[in-house]
Short mmCIF file of C-alpha atoms in Angstrom, two decimals:
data_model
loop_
_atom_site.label_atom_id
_atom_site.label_comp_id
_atom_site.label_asym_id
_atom_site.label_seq_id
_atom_site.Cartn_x
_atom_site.Cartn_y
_atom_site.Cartn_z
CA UNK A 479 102.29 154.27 104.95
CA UNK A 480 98.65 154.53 106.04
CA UNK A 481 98.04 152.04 108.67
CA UNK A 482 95.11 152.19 112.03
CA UNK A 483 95.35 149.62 114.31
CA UNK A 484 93.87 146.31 114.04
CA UNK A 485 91.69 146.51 117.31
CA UNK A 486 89.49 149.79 115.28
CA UNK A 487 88.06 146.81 113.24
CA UNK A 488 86.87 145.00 117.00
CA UNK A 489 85.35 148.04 118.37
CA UNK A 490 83.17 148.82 115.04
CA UNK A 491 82.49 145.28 115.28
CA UNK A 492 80.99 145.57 119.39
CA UNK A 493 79.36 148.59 117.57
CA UNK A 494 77.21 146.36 115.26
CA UNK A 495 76.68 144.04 117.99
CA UNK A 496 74.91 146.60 120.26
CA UNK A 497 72.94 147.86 117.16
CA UNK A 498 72.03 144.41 117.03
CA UNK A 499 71.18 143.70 120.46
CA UNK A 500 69.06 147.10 120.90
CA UNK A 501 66.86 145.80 117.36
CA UNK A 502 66.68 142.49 119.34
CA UNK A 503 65.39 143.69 122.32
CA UNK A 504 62.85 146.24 119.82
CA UNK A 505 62.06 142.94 118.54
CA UNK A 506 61.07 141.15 121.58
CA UNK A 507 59.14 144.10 123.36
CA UNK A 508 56.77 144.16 120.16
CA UNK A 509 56.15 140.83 120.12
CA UNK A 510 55.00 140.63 123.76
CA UNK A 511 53.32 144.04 123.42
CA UNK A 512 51.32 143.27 120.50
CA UNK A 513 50.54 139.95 122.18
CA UNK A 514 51.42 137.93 119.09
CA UNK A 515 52.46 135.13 121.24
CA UNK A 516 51.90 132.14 119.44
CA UNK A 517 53.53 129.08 118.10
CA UNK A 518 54.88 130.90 115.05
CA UNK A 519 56.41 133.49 117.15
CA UNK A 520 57.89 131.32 119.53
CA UNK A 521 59.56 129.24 117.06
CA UNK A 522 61.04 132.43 114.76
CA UNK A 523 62.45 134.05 117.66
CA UNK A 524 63.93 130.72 118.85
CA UNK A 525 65.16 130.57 115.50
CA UNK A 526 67.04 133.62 115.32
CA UNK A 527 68.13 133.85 119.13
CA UNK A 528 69.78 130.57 118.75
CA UNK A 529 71.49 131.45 115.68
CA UNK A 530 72.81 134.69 116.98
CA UNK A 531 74.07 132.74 119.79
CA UNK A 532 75.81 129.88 117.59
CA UNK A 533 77.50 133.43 115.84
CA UNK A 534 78.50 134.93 118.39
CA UNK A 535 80.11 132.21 119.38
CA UNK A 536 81.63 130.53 116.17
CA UNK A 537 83.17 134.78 115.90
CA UNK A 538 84.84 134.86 119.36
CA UNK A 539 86.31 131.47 118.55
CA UNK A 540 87.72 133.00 115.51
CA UNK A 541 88.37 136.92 117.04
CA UNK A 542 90.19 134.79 120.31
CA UNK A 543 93.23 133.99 118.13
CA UNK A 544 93.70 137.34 116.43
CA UNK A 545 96.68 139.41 117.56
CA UNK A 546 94.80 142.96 118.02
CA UNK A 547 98.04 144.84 118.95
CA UNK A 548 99.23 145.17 115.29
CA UNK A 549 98.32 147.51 112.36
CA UNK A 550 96.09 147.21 109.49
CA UNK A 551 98.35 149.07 106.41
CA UNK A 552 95.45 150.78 104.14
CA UNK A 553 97.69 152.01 101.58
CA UNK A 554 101.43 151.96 101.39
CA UNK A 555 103.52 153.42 98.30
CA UNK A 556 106.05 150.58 98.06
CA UNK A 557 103.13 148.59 96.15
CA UNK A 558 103.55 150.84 93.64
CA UNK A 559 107.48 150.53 93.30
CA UNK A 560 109.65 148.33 91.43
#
């Protein structure tokens, strides 16, 4: 049986979110250092702060109820046997 455990998939997942956070910051320098500050701006990055925020949070309300100390079984022969 080929099994990792279950808490792998959390850490590739604070992975992503620091990829994530690293583009958003990117993001934000450029706009103030470009000085594109206007409405349009202002209202897209509001956008898409707010909605990472409202995921975030909607995912540790999900990830809070997951039991991280078990394993994740890849591939096991017995699905192959009668």
């Amino acid at each position: 049986m080929l099994a990792i455990p279950f808490y792998i998939i959390l850490f590739l997942y604070l992975i992503f979110l620091c990829v994530f956070f690293i583009f958003s910051l990117i993001n934000f320098y450029h706009i103030i250092s470009t000085g594109s500050l206007n409405f349009t701006s202002f209202v897209v990055t509001f956008l898409i702060t707010a909605l990472s925020i409202l995921t975030l949070y909607y995912t540790w309300e999900v990830i809070s109820t997951v039991d991280w100390s078990r394993d994740l079984v890849l591939f096991d022969i017995n699905w192959f046997k009668k």
